[in-house]
Structure formats: structure tokens, C-alpha cells
Short mmCIF file of C-alpha atoms in Angstrom, two decimals:
data_model
loop_
_atom_site.label_atom_id
_atom_site.label_comp_id
_atom_site.label_asym_id
_atom_site.label_seq_id
_atom_site.Cartn_x
_atom_site.Cartn_y
_atom_site.Cartn_z
CA MET U 278 80.18 131.36 85.87
CA LYS U 279 77.25 129.58 84.31
CA ARG U 280 74.75 128.18 86.81
CA PHE U 281 75.24 124.69 85.32
CA LEU U 282 78.91 124.75 86.32
CA VAL U 283 78.04 126.03 89.80
CA VAL U 284 75.52 123.25 90.42
CA PHE U 285 77.78 120.56 88.93
CA TRP U 286 80.68 121.80 91.02
CA ALA U 287 78.49 121.71 94.15
CA PHE U 288 77.54 118.09 93.37
CA SER U 289 81.25 117.27 92.96
CA ILE U 290 81.87 118.51 96.50
CA ILE U 291 78.99 116.35 97.76
CA TRP U 292 80.48 113.25 96.12
CA GLY U 293 83.77 114.17 97.77
CA VAL U 294 82.08 114.34 101.16
CA LEU U 295 81.37 110.61 100.86
CA SER U 296 85.11 109.96 100.49
CA GLN U 297 85.85 112.11 103.54
CA ALA U 298 83.06 110.50 105.58
CA GLN U 299 84.72 107.13 105.00
CA ALA U 300 88.25 108.22 105.88
CA ASP U 301 88.07 111.46 107.89
CA VAL U 302 88.53 110.03 111.37
CA ILE U 303 90.73 111.00 114.33
CA ASP U 304 90.21 110.46 118.04
CA PRO U 305 92.34 110.52 121.21
CA TYR U 306 95.13 107.91 121.14
CA ASP U 307 94.45 107.07 117.49
CA ASN U 308 98.10 107.55 116.62
CA ILE U 309 99.71 105.39 119.32
CA ASN U 310 101.23 102.08 118.27
CA ALA U 311 100.20 98.55 119.26
CA PRO U 312 102.20 95.38 119.98
CA PRO U 313 103.30 93.16 117.07
CA GLY U 314 100.49 90.81 116.07
CA ALA U 315 97.78 93.05 117.57
CA ASN U 316 94.43 93.57 115.87
CA ALA U 317 91.69 96.17 116.07
CA LEU U 318 88.13 96.07 114.80
CA ILE U 319 86.71 99.58 114.54
CA THR U 320 83.11 100.45 113.73
CA TYR U 321 82.17 104.00 112.69
CA TRP U 322 78.86 105.73 112.24
CA ASN U 323 79.09 109.15 110.54
CA TYR U 324 76.17 111.49 109.98
CA TYR U 325 76.63 114.64 107.87
CA HIS U 326 73.84 117.25 107.67
CA LEU U 327 74.67 119.69 104.87
CA PRO U 328 71.86 122.19 104.22
CA GLU U 329 73.93 124.58 102.10
CA PHE U 330 76.73 124.93 99.62
CA SER U 331 78.66 128.20 100.06
CA PRO U 332 80.29 129.69 96.95
CA LYS U 333 83.09 132.13 97.67
CA ASN U 334 81.49 134.79 95.49
CA GLY U 335 77.74 134.49 95.54
CA ASP U 336 74.74 133.51 97.61
CA ASP U 337 74.53 130.18 99.41
CA ILE U 338 72.84 127.37 97.47
CA ASP U 339 70.25 125.26 99.32
CA ILE U 340 71.11 121.58 98.79
CA ASP U 341 69.61 119.89 101.89
CA VAL U 342 71.95 116.88 101.80
CA ASP U 343 72.09 114.20 104.49
CA VAL U 344 74.77 111.52 104.45
CA SER U 345 75.00 108.52 106.79
CA VAL U 346 77.90 106.09 106.63
CA LEU U 347 78.34 102.89 108.66
CA ALA U 348 81.88 101.56 108.22
CA VAL U 349 83.85 98.61 109.56
CA ARG U 350 87.63 99.01 109.71
CA PRO U 351 89.91 96.04 110.52
CA VAL U 352 93.51 96.96 111.44
CA HIS U 353 96.33 94.40 111.72
CA PHE U 354 99.87 94.91 113.04
CA PHE U 355 102.27 92.37 111.52
CA SER U 356 103.93 90.03 114.02
CA LYS U 357 107.43 90.92 112.79
CA LYS U 358 108.63 94.50 112.63
CA LEU U 359 110.11 95.99 109.45
CA ALA U 360 113.66 97.22 110.16
CA GLY U 361 112.60 97.82 113.77
CA HIS U 362 109.37 99.63 112.89
CA SER U 363 105.79 98.56 113.59
CA TRP U 364 103.77 98.16 110.40
CA GLY U 365 100.61 96.57 109.06
CA LEU U 366 97.50 96.81 106.92
CA ASN U 367 94.02 98.23 107.34
CA ALA U 368 90.81 98.48 105.33
CA ILE U 369 87.54 100.40 105.45
CA LEU U 370 84.29 98.72 104.32
CA PRO U 371 81.47 101.33 104.19
CA LEU U 372 77.71 101.14 103.80
CA GLY U 373 76.07 104.48 103.13
CA HIS U 374 72.85 106.40 102.64
CA CYS U 375 72.66 109.75 100.84
CA SER U 376 69.62 111.96 100.35
CA MET U 377 69.06 115.32 98.72
CA ASP U 378 65.94 117.49 98.72
CA ASN U 379 63.56 116.60 95.85
CA MET U 380 65.85 113.86 94.54
CA LYS U 381 65.88 110.09 94.83
CA ASN U 382 67.81 108.71 97.78
CA SER U 383 70.67 106.23 97.46
CA THR U 384 71.64 103.39 99.78
CA GLY U 385 74.30 100.77 99.25
CA LEU U 386 77.93 99.73 99.46
CA GLY U 387 80.41 102.58 99.32
CA ASP U 388 83.92 102.62 97.91
CA ILE U 389 86.25 100.17 99.67
CA ILE U 390 89.48 101.62 101.06
CA VAL U 391 92.65 99.61 101.78
CA GLY U 392 96.25 100.46 102.55
CA PRO U 393 99.44 99.85 104.53
CA PHE U 394 100.93 101.82 107.40
CA ILE U 395 104.31 102.08 109.14
CA TYR U 396 105.48 103.79 112.33
CA LEU U 397 108.48 106.02 111.70
CA VAL U 398 108.96 107.12 115.33
CA GLU U 399 107.99 105.02 118.39
CA ASN U 400 109.38 106.79 121.45
CA GLU U 401 107.60 105.00 124.28
CA LYS U 402 109.69 106.80 126.94
CA ASP U 403 108.38 110.23 125.95
CA ASN U 404 105.13 108.90 124.42
CA VAL U 405 105.83 110.41 120.99
CA TYR U 406 104.73 108.62 117.80
CA LEU U 407 104.88 109.42 114.10
CA SER U 408 103.47 107.14 111.41
CA PHE U 409 102.63 107.13 107.71
CA TRP U 410 99.38 105.67 106.37
CA GLU U 411 98.39 105.15 102.74
CA PHE U 412 94.67 104.91 101.96
CA ILE U 413 93.67 103.67 98.49
CA GLN U 414 90.03 103.97 97.50
CA ALA U 415 88.70 101.69 94.77
CA PRO U 416 85.51 102.73 92.89
CA THR U 417 83.48 99.75 94.09
CA GLY U 418 80.47 101.67 95.39
CA GLN U 419 77.05 102.10 93.84
CA TYR U 420 77.15 104.84 91.21
CA ASP U 421 74.80 106.27 88.56
CA LYS U 422 75.96 109.31 86.58
CA ASP U 423 72.36 110.50 86.17
CA LYS U 424 71.82 110.75 89.94
CA ALA U 425 73.06 113.52 92.25
CA THR U 426 72.95 111.25 95.31
CA ASN U 427 75.43 108.42 94.93
CA ILE U 428 77.13 106.22 97.50
CA GLY U 429 80.11 105.52 95.25
CA THR U 430 82.33 108.27 93.83
CA ASP U 431 83.27 106.64 90.48
CA ARG U 432 86.97 107.38 90.90
CA TRP U 433 90.14 106.13 92.49
CA PHE U 434 91.69 108.31 95.15
CA PHE U 435 94.81 108.21 97.28
CA GLU U 436 95.13 109.73 100.73
CA HIS U 437 98.70 110.07 102.02
CA GLU U 438 98.57 110.57 105.78
CA LEU U 439 101.27 111.63 108.24
CA ALA U 440 99.98 110.89 111.75
CA PHE U 441 101.43 112.36 114.97
CA GLY U 442 100.69 111.45 118.58
CA TRP U 443 102.08 112.88 121.84
CA TYR U 444 100.72 111.85 125.24
CA PRO U 445 102.34 113.71 128.19
CA GLY U 446 100.53 112.61 131.34
CA ARG U 447 96.77 113.20 131.27
CA PHE U 448 97.07 115.46 128.23
CA GLY U 449 97.38 114.25 124.67
CA VAL U 450 97.57 115.51 121.10
CA ASP U 451 96.67 113.56 117.95
CA ALA U 452 97.12 115.27 114.58
CA ASN U 453 97.00 114.14 110.94
CA LEU U 454 98.32 115.92 107.88
CA ASN U 455 96.66 114.43 104.79
CA TYR U 456 97.31 114.94 101.10
CA TRP U 457 94.42 113.81 98.86
CA GLN U 458 94.79 112.89 95.19
CA PHE U 459 91.62 112.33 93.15
CA LEU U 460 91.79 110.60 89.78
CA LYS U 461 89.34 111.28 86.96
CA SER U 462 85.84 109.86 86.98
CA LYS U 463 85.11 107.38 84.17
CA GLU U 464 81.52 108.55 83.76
CA LEU U 465 81.92 112.29 84.26
CA LYS U 466 83.97 115.00 82.63
CA GLU U 467 84.76 116.55 86.01
CA GLU U 468 88.26 116.74 87.49
CA ARG U 469 88.57 117.35 91.21
CA PRO U 470 91.81 119.03 92.39
CA ASP U 471 94.23 117.60 94.91
CA ALA U 472 93.67 118.81 98.46
CA LEU U 473 95.49 119.28 101.76
CA GLU U 474 93.78 118.48 105.06
CA LEU U 475 94.84 119.07 108.67
CA GLU U 476 92.89 117.50 111.52
CA ALA U 477 93.74 117.44 115.23
CA VAL U 478 92.32 116.77 118.68
CA LEU U 479 93.72 118.12 121.96
CA HIS U 480 92.45 115.92 124.78
CA TYR U 481 92.56 115.49 128.56
CA GLY U 482 91.81 112.51 130.79
CA ILE U 483 89.32 113.61 133.43
CA THR U 484 89.42 110.10 134.90
CA ASP U 485 91.20 106.91 133.89
CA LYS U 486 88.17 106.00 131.78
CA PHE U 487 86.69 109.32 130.61
CA ARG U 488 88.47 111.69 128.21
CA ILE U 489 87.36 114.97 126.62
CA GLY U 490 88.87 116.79 123.66
CA ILE U 491 88.64 119.88 121.48
CA GLN U 492 88.67 118.94 117.81
CA GLY U 493 89.44 120.92 114.67
CA ALA U 494 89.92 120.30 110.96
CA ALA U 495 90.82 122.35 107.88
CA TRP U 496 90.63 121.57 104.16
CA TRP U 497 92.31 123.43 101.29
CA ASP U 498 91.86 122.59 97.60
CA MET U 499 95.13 123.00 95.73
CA ASP U 500 93.56 124.25 92.48
CA ASP U 501 90.26 125.06 90.77
CA TYR U 502 87.84 122.43 89.46
CA LYS U 503 87.74 121.44 85.81
CA TYR U 504 84.82 120.34 83.68
CA ASP U 505 85.39 118.85 80.22
CA GLY U 506 88.96 120.13 80.35
CA ILE U 507 87.87 123.71 81.12
CA LYS U 508 88.93 125.23 84.43
CA ALA U 509 86.08 126.77 86.42
CA GLU U 510 87.77 129.90 87.72
CA ASP U 511 87.72 130.73 91.43
CA THR U 512 86.29 127.36 92.52
CA LYS U 513 89.12 126.40 94.87
CA GLY U 514 87.47 125.29 98.11
CA THR U 515 88.34 125.83 101.78
CA ASN U 516 86.59 124.53 104.89
CA TYR U 517 87.16 124.84 108.64
CA LYS U 518 85.48 122.77 111.35
CA LEU U 519 85.50 122.91 115.15
CA GLY U 520 83.96 120.59 117.69
CA ILE U 521 84.15 118.37 120.75
CA ASN U 522 85.23 114.76 121.28
CA LEU U 523 84.19 112.51 124.19
CA GLY U 524 85.83 109.16 124.88
CA TYR U 525 85.04 106.43 127.38
CA SER U 526 86.82 103.11 128.02
CA LEU U 527 84.28 100.44 128.90
CA GLN U 528 87.23 98.15 129.50
CA GLU U 529 90.90 98.14 128.54
CA ASN U 530 90.24 96.80 125.05
CA LEU U 531 86.83 98.36 124.35
CA ILE U 532 86.62 102.13 123.74
CA LEU U 533 83.75 104.43 122.73
CA ASN U 534 84.13 107.84 121.09
CA LEU U 535 81.49 110.46 120.30
CA ARG U 536 82.34 113.51 118.20
CA TYR U 537 80.35 116.53 117.04
CA MET U 538 81.76 119.14 114.65
CA LYS U 539 80.35 122.26 113.03
CA ASP U 540 81.53 123.99 109.87
CA ILE U 541 82.61 127.45 111.02
CA LYS U 542 83.74 128.78 107.64
CA SER U 543 83.25 127.43 104.11
CA ASP U 544 84.23 128.94 100.78
CA ASN U 545 83.27 126.94 97.69
CA PHE U 546 82.34 124.09 100.01
CA THR U 547 79.40 122.45 101.75
CA GLU U 548 78.35 123.84 105.13
CA GLY U 549 76.64 122.03 107.98
CA SER U 550 77.28 119.77 110.96
CA HIS U 551 78.88 116.38 111.50
CA ALA U 552 78.17 113.74 114.16
CA TYR U 553 80.24 110.61 114.62
CA PHE U 554 80.24 107.56 116.88
CA LYS U 555 83.02 104.98 117.05
CA ILE U 556 83.53 101.64 118.81
CA THR U 557 87.07 100.27 119.01
CA TYR U 558 87.73 96.65 120.00
CA LEU U 559 91.34 95.57 120.50
CA PHE U 560 92.43 91.94 120.48
#
């Protein structure tokens, strides 16, 4: 493969990281329902340190990328259920900073994400929940095709999420199965493939206020990348992460979460570490 395609493909992954940084979030009790008419205001801070890009066949490429995203996410449960099911709307409003070694940094508004959700299973007796969430990203963020570090991604994407929660006693499991669809960029000739993502956290309540969890995530591209209609062979990416999640309830409606994850295996993907802090306010 020509080095140009390798570098361009690496940059495509970096742009994709911004999408994931805005939407890749799961913590203990994330997938439980809320009463009709309830609201949540969630604030996230994500920091991604990505020193390398790891091709499947070849030496690692030094990229020295740092991404910070501050995002506000309002969530609203409608006051009336839909055919007996809780449902509502949510949005993600991100502000980001992206830097790469020897290149100009970018700071600004990221791509806004909106979408509906509905709970398919709400078994409060056994504490089992299953819901579907649709995330629609609009290309509203700052973007310049001549820059490698952009806050916006210059494309629409759709994330279809099936979210599961089970909370037996002090233990709990939250897991999301996500299917990502990326549309074409207007400015670039690059086509990013659809992808499948699995993320989960197994957690335990040490006290009524303090909870600890083991967190994992996996990403699989469904096909190779394309540039100018030409498929770049053997560019299908995979990535596996593992980490820890700490949660603390300051009060019943105010919850803090701290998460740290490390890439443990990457093929045709960025490699580094990920830190994340979240404040959830329920009202």
C-alpha cells in the first residue's frame, strides 16, 4: 500500500475517534429507566492520548494525537408512555480540542448529536432493562479539509444502540451493542466502513454510595476503507480496550463517574489511553 493511503487512512481513524469520544459512554446504571417526565443533565469530559497508529501489517506510526472533549447531554423522558413503554429524546453538544505533533491544533464546536430512545423491556421486579437508542450526528463541527486535526468530522453518521441493564442486588451489568453507519464526507474522497461496537461494565456496590466496575470495549470495522472509490486492501480495523470505572453518589440525584481505559490490542487502529469524567444530575 502506498504510504499516502496509509497516512490518509490513519487520519480517517483519528477523525472517527472524535465521533466515538462524543458518543462512546457507558457507566453503572446507565441503562436503567426513569419515571415519566424525568430529566437528566449529563456533563462529560473525555481525554484521549493516542501516541501511535497500529497497522495490522507493518510498523506502528507515531501520530502523537491528543483529543479532549467537553460535552453536555440533556435527556428527557416524555410524560406519557408510548404503548406502555418509556421513551424520550436526548442530545449531545460537544466542545473539543485536538492536537497532533508538528501540526496546528484545533479547538471549537464539535458535531451535534440528537436522537430518540425507547425502552423495550422494563422489568422492575427482576431489575432487567432493554432499550433502543438512535444517535444521529450532524456535520456541524469546525472542519477544514487541509488540516489533519479537526473537531468536526464532515459527515453524517448514525449509531444504532441496543442497551441492556441487569442489577441483581449489589452487582450490576450494563452493556451496549452499537452499529455505526458513516456517510461520505463532502470534502474528502474517503469512505469509512460501517462498524460494530460492544461495550460493557460489570460493577459492584461497595457501599450505598461508592461503586466500582471493570470496563471493556471492542470495535470491529465491517469492511476495508475506500479512497476515491478504490478499496485499500487489508485496512479493516479492530480495537480492544480494558479499564476501571469508579462511581460515587454525592446525593440521590447527583452522581460522579471516573473511568480509565487502555487499548490492549489494535490492528489498523489508533492505540493509547482514555480518561473520562462524568457528572449526572437528575431532576
